[in-house]
mmCIF file of C-alpha atoms and ligand atoms in Angstrom:
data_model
loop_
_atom_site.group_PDB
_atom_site.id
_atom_site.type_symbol
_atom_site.label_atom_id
_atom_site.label_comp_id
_atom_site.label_asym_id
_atom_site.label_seq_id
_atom_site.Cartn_x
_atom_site.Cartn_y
_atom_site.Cartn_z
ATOM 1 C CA UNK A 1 -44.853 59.630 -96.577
ATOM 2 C CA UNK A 2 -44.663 56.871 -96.442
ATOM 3 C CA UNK A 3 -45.551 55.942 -99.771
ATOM 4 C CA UNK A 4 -45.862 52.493 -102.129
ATOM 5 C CA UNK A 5 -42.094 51.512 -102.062
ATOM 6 C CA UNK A 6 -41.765 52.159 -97.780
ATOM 7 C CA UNK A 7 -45.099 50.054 -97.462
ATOM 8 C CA UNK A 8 -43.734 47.614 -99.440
ATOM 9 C CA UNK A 9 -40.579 47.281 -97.628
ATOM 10 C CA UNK A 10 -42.231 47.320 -94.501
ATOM 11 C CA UNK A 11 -44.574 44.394 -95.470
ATOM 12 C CA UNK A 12 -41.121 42.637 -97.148
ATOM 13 C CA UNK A 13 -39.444 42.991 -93.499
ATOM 14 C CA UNK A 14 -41.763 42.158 -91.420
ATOM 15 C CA UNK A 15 -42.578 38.902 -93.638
ATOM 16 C CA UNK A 16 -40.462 36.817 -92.325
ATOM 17 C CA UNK A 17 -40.379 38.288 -88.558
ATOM 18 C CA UNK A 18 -44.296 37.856 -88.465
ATOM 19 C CA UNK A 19 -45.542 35.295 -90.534
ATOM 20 C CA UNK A 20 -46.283 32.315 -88.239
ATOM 21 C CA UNK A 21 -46.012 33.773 -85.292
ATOM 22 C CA UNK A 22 -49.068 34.050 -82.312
ATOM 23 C CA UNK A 23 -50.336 37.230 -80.963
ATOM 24 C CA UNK A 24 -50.467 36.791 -76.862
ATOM 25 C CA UNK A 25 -51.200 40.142 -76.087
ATOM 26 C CA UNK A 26 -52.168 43.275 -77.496
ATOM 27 C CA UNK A 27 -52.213 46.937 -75.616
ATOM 28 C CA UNK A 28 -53.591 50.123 -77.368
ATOM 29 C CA UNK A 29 -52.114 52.864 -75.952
ATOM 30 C CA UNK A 30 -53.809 55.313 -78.307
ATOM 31 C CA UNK A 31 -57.402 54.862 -78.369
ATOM 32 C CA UNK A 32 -58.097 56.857 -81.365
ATOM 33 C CA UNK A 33 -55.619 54.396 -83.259
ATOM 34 C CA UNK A 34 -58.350 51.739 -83.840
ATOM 35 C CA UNK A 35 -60.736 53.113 -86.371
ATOM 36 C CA UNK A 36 -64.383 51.626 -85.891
ATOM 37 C CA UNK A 37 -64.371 49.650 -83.072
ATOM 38 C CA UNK A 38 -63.381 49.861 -79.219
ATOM 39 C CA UNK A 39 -59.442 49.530 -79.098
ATOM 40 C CA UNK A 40 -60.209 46.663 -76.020
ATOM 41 C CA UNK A 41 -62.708 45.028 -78.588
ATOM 42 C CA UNK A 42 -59.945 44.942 -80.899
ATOM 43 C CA UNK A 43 -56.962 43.999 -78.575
ATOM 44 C CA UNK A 44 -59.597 40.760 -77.387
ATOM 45 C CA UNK A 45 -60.331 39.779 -81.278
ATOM 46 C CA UNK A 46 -56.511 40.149 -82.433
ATOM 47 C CA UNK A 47 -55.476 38.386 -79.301
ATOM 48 C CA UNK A 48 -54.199 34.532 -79.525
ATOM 49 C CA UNK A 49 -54.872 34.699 -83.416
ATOM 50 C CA UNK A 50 -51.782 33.636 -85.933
ATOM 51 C CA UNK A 51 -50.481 36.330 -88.449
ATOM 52 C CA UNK A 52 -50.757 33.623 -91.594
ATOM 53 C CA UNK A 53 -49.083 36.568 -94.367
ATOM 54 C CA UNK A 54 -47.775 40.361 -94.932
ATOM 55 C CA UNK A 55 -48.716 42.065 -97.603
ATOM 56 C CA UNK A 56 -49.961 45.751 -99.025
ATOM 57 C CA UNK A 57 -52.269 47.415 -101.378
ATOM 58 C CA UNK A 58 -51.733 50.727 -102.318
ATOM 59 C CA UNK A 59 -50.736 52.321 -98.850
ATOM 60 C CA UNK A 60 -52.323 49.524 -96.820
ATOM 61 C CA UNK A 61 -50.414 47.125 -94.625
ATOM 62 C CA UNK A 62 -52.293 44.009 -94.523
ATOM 63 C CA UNK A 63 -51.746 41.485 -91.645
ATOM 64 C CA UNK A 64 -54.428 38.475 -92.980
ATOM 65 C CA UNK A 65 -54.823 36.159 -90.052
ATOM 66 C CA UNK A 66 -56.025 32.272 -89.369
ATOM 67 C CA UNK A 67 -59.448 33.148 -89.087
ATOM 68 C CA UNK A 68 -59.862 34.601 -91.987
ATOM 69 C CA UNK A 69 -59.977 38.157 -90.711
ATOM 70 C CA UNK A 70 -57.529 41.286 -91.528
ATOM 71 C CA UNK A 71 -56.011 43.339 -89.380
ATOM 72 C CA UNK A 72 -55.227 46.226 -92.039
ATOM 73 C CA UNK A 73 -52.631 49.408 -91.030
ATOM 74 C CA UNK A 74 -52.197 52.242 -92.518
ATOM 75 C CA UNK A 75 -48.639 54.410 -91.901
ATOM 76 C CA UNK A 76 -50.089 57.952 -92.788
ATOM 77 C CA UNK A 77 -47.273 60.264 -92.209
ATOM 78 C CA UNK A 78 -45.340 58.935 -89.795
ATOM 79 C CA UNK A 79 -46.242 55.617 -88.616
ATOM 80 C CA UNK A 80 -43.574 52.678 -88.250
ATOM 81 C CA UNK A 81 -43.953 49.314 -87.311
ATOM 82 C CA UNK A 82 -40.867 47.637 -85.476
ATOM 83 C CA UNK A 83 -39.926 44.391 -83.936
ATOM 84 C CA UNK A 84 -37.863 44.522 -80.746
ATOM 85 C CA UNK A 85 -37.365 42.690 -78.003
ATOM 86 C CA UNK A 86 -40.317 42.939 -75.199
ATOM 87 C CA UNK A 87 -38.104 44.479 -72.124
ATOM 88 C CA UNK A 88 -37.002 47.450 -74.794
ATOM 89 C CA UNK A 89 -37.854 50.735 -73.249
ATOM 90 C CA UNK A 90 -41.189 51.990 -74.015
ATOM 91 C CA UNK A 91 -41.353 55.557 -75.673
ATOM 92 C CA UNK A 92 -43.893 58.251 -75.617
ATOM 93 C CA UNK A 93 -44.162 57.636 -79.233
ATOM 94 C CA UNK A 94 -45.355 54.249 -78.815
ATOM 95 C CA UNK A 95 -48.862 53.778 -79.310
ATOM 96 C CA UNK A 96 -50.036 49.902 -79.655
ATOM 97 C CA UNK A 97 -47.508 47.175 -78.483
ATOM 98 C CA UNK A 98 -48.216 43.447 -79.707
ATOM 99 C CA UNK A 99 -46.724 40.436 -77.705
ATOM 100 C CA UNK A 100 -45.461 37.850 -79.857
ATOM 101 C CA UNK A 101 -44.845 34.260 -79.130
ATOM 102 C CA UNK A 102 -41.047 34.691 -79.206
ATOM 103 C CA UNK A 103 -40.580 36.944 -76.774
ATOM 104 C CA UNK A 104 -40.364 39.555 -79.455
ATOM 105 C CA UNK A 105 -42.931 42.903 -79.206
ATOM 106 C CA UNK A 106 -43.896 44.491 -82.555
ATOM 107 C CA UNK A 107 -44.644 48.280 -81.681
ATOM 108 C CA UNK A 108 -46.549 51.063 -83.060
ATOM 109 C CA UNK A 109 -44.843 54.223 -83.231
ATOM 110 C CA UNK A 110 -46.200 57.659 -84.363
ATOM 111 C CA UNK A 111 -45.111 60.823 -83.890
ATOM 112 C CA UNK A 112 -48.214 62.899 -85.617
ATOM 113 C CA UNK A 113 -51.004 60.180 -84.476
ATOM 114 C CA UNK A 114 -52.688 59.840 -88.125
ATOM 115 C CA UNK A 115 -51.957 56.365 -88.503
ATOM 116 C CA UNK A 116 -54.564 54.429 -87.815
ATOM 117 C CA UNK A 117 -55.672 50.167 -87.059
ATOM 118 C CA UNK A 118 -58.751 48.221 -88.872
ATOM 119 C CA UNK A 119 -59.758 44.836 -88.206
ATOM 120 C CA UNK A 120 -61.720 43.819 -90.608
ATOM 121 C CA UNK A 121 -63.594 40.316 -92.646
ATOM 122 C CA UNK A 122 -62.527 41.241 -96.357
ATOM 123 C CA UNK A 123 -60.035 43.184 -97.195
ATOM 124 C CA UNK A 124 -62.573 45.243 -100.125
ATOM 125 C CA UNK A 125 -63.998 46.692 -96.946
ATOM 126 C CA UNK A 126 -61.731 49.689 -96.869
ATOM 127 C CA UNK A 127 -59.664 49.177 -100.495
ATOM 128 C CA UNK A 128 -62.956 48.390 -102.605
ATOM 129 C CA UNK A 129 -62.393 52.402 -103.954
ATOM 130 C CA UNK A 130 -58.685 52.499 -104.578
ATOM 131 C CA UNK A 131 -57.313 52.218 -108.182
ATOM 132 C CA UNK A 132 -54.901 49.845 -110.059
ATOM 133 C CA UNK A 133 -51.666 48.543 -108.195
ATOM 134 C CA UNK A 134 -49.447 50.563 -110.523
ATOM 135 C CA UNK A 135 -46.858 47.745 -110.671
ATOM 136 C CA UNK A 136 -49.348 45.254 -111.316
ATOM 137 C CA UNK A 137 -50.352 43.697 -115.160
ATOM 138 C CA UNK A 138 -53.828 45.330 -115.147
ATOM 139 C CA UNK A 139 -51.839 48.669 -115.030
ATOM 140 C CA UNK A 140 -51.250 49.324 -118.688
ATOM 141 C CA UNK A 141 -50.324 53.106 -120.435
ATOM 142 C CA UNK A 142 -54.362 52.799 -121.789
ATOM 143 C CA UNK A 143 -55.368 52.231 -118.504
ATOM 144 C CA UNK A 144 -54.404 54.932 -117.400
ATOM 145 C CA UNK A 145 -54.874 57.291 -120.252
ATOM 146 C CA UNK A 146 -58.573 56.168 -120.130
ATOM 147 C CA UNK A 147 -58.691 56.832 -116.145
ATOM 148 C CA UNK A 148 -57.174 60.436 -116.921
ATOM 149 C CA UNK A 149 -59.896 61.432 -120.166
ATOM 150 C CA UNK A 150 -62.014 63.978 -119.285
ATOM 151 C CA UNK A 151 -61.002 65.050 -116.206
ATOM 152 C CA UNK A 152 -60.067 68.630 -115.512
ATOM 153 C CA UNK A 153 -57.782 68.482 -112.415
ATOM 154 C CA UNK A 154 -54.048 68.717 -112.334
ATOM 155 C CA UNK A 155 -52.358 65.341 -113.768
ATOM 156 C CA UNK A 156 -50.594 65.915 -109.982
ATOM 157 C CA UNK A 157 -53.246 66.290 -108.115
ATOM 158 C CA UNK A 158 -54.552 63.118 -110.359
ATOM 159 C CA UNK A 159 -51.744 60.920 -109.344
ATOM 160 C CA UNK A 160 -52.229 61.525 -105.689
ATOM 161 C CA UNK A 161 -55.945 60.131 -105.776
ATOM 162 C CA UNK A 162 -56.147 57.003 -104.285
ATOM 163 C CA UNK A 163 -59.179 56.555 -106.609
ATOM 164 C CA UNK A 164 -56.965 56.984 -110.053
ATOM 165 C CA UNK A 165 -54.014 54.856 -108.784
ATOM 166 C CA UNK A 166 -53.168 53.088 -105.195
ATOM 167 C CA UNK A 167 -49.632 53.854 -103.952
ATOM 168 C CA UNK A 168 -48.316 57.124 -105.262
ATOM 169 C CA UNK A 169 -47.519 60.369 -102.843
ATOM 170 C CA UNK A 170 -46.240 63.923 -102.904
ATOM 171 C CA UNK A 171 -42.457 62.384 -103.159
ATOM 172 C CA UNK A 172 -43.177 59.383 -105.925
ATOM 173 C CA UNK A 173 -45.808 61.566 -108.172
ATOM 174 C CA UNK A 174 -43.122 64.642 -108.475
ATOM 175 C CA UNK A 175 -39.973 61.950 -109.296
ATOM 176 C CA UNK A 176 -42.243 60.728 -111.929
ATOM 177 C CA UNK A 177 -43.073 63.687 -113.614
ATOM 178 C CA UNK A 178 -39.978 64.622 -114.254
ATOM 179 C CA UNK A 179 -38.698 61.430 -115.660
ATOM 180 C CA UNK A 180 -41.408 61.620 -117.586
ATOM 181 C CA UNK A 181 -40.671 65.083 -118.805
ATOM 182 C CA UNK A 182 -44.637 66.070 -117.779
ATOM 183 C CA UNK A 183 -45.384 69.340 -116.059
ATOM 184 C CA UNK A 184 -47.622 68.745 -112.959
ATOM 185 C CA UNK A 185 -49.693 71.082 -113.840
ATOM 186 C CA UNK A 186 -51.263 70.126 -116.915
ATOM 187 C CA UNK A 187 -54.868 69.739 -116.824
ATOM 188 C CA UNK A 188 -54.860 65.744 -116.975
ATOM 189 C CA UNK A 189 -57.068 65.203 -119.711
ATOM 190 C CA UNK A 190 -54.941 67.231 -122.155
ATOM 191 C CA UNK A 191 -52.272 64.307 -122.088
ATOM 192 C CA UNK A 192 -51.771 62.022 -125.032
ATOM 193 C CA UNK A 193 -51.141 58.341 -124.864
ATOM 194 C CA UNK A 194 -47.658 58.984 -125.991
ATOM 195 C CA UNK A 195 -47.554 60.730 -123.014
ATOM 196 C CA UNK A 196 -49.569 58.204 -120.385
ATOM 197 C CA UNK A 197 -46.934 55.803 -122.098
ATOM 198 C CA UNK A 198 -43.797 57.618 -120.880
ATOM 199 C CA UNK A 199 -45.658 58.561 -117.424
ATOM 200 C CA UNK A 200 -46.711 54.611 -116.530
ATOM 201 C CA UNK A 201 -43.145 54.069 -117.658
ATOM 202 C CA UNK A 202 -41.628 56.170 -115.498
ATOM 203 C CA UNK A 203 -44.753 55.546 -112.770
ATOM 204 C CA UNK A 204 -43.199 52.293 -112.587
ATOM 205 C CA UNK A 205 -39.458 52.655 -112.614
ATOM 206 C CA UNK A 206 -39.207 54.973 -110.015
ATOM 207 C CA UNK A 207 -41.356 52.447 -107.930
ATOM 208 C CA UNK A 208 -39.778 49.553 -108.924
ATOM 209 C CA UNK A 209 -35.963 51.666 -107.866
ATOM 210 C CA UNK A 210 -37.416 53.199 -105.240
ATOM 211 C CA UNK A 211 -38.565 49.648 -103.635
ATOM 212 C CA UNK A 212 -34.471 48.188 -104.442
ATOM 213 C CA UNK A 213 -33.617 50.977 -102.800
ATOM 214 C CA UNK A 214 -35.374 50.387 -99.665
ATOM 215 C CA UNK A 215 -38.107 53.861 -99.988
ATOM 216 C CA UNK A 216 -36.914 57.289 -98.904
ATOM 217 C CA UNK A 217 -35.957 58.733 -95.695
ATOM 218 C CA UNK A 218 -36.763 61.843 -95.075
ATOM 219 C CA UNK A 219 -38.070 64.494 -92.382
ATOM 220 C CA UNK A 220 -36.791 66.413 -89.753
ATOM 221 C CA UNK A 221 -35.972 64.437 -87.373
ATOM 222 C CA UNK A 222 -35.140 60.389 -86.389
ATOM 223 C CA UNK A 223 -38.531 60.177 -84.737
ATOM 224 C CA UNK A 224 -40.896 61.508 -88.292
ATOM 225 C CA UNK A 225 -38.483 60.123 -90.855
ATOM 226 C CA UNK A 226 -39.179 56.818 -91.914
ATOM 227 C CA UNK A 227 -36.853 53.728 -91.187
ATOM 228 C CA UNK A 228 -37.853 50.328 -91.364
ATOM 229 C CA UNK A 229 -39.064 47.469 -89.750
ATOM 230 C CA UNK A 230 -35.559 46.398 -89.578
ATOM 231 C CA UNK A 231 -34.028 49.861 -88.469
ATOM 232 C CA UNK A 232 -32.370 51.153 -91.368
ATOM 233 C CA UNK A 233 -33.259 53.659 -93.776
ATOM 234 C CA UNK A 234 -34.332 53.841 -96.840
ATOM 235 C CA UNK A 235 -31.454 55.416 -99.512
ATOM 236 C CA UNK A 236 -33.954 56.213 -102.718
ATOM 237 C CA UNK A 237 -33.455 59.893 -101.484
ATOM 238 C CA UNK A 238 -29.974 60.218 -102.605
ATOM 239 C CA UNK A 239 -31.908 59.384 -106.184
ATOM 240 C CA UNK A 240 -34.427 61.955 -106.092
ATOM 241 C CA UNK A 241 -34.327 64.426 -108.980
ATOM 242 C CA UNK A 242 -36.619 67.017 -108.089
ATOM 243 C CA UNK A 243 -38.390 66.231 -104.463
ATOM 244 C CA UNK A 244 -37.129 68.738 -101.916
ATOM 245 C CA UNK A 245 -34.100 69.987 -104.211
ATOM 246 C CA UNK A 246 -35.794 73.383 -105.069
ATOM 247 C CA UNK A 247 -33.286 76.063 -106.292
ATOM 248 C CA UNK A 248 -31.024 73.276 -107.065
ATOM 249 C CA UNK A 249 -30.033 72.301 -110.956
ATOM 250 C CA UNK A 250 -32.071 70.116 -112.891
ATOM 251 C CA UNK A 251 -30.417 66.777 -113.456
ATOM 252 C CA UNK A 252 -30.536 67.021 -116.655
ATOM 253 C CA UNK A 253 -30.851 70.750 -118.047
ATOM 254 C CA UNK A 254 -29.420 72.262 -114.760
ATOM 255 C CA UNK A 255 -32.193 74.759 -114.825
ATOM 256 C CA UNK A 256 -33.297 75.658 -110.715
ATOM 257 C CA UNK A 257 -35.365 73.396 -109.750
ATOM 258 C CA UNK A 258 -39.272 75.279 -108.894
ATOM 259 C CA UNK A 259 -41.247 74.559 -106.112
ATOM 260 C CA UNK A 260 -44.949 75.779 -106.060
ATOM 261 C CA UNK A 261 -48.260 74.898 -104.279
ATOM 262 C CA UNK A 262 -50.619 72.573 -106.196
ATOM 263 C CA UNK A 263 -53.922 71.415 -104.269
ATOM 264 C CA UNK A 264 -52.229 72.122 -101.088
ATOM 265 C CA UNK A 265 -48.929 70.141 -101.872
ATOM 266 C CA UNK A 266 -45.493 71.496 -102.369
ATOM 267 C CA UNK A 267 -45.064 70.734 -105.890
ATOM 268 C CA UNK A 268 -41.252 70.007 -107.079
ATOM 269 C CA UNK A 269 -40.514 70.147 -110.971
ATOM 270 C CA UNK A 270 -37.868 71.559 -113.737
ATOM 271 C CA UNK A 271 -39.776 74.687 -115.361
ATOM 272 C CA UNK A 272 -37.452 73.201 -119.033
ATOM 273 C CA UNK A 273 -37.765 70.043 -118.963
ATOM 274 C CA UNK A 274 -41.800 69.842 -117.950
ATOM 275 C CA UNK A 275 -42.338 72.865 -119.926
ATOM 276 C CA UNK A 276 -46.221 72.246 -121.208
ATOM 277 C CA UNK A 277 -47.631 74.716 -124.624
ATOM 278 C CA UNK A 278 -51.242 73.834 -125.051
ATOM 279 C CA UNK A 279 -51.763 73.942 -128.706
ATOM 280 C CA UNK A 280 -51.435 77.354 -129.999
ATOM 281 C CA UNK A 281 -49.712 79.093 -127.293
ATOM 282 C CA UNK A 282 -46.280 79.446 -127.785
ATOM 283 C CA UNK A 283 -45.895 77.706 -131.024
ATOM 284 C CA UNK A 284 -46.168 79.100 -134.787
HETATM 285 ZN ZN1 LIG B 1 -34.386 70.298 -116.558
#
């Protein structure tokens, strides 16, 4: 969290709040927020420059500006970006304020501090390695059955590398599987194209819902759970079929719902309708 579809939204918000406008001042409250440079370096380069576009790749938040540079942000776990009005009270949550030409402020918040800042010349500095946009054209069910062959892992742990495909999380990879009927277990290369066609299919529309629906909201509390740009939350989570419903009945078979560990993640899934039999086990 936040994954693909809150990135999204926050780059969809903040379009039309951002694009145009100056940067007159910048404070980094955080050092450690800027990655690879010191934050006053980067508070002196971002300052007076014009954000010229929003955008996002994968889980990136790109900010292109008009001399050609990118100032690039990634959320990690519980990083929000918000526009409010410069005299709004300034909480310890805050960590990089930017003064707009409007008398508007966007801020920085974090709770866990992972997020981090990159200014940057091209944007293939830092997103060279990532894989396929999963909602773009060059996504196709052979792409990703080819991306899958051969390799041993988890098709889970699979989905969450940045590597195999840009975008997905813990929340988005588990919804997925289940639509797709696939348990997260299986070893990836042991799935079939018919199966890499129903899992792109479902990759997609529970992105492409997920992103109507304004992401997910979830967490403990308002300060980790994401909201965005605009303040409001996401509603995808009152859609979720398996994330964080453990114990509850399948959507569909109205078996409990399992949770289990898988490479360190809390793993969500229906043990009927995901049920995997490699070939000769279970069958006659
Ligand atoms: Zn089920």
């Amino acid at each position: 969290m936040p994954e693909l579809p809150e990135v999204e939204n926050t780059a969809r918000d903040l379009k039309p709040l951002l694009v145009g406008r100056h940067v007159q001042a910048v404070q980094i409250l955080w050092p450690r927020l800027v990655h690879g440079k010191a934050p006053e370096a980067f508070a002196v380069e971002l300052t007076g420059r014009q954000i010229v576009n929003t955008d996002r790749r994968g889980k990136f938040l790109l900010f292109p500006l008009d001399n050609r540079r990118i100032w690039i942000v990634h959320l990690r776990m519980t990083g929000q970006l918000h526009l409010v009005p410069t005299q709004t009270e300034i909480d310890r949550h805050v960590h990089a304020l930017l003064e707009l030409d409007n008398g508007q402020q966007l801020r920085y918040r974090d709770a866990r501090k992972f997020g981090r800042f990159y200014l940057v010349d091209e944007a293939e500095e830092l997103l060279a390695k990532l894989g396929p946009e999963p909602l773009s054209a060059a996504f196709t069910p052979l792409e990703l059955f080819s991306r899958l062959q051969g390799r041993r892992p988890a098709i889970k742990t699979l989905l969450l590398d940045q590597r195999v495909l840009a975008g997905l999380g813990n929340i988005y990879a588990d919804e997925a599987l289940f639509a797709a009927g696939i348990d997260p277990r299986r070893p990836a290369s042991t799935l079939t194209q018919a199966d890499c066609n129903r899992l792109h299919m479902a990759i997609r529309q529970t992105l492409a819902t997920a992103i109507r629906e304004g992401g997910s909201s979830l967490g403990g509390s308002a300060l980790t759970n994401y909201r965005r740009p605009i303040g409001v939350q996401g509603r995808f989570q009152q859609r979720h079929q398996v994330y964080r419903r453990t114990g509850q009945p399948c959507p569909r078979c109205g078996a409990p719902i399992e949770r289990i560990t898988l490479a360190q993640r809390s793993t969500h899934f229906c043990p009927t309708c995901q049920r995997y039999e490699p070939l000769g086990v279970g069958s006659s």
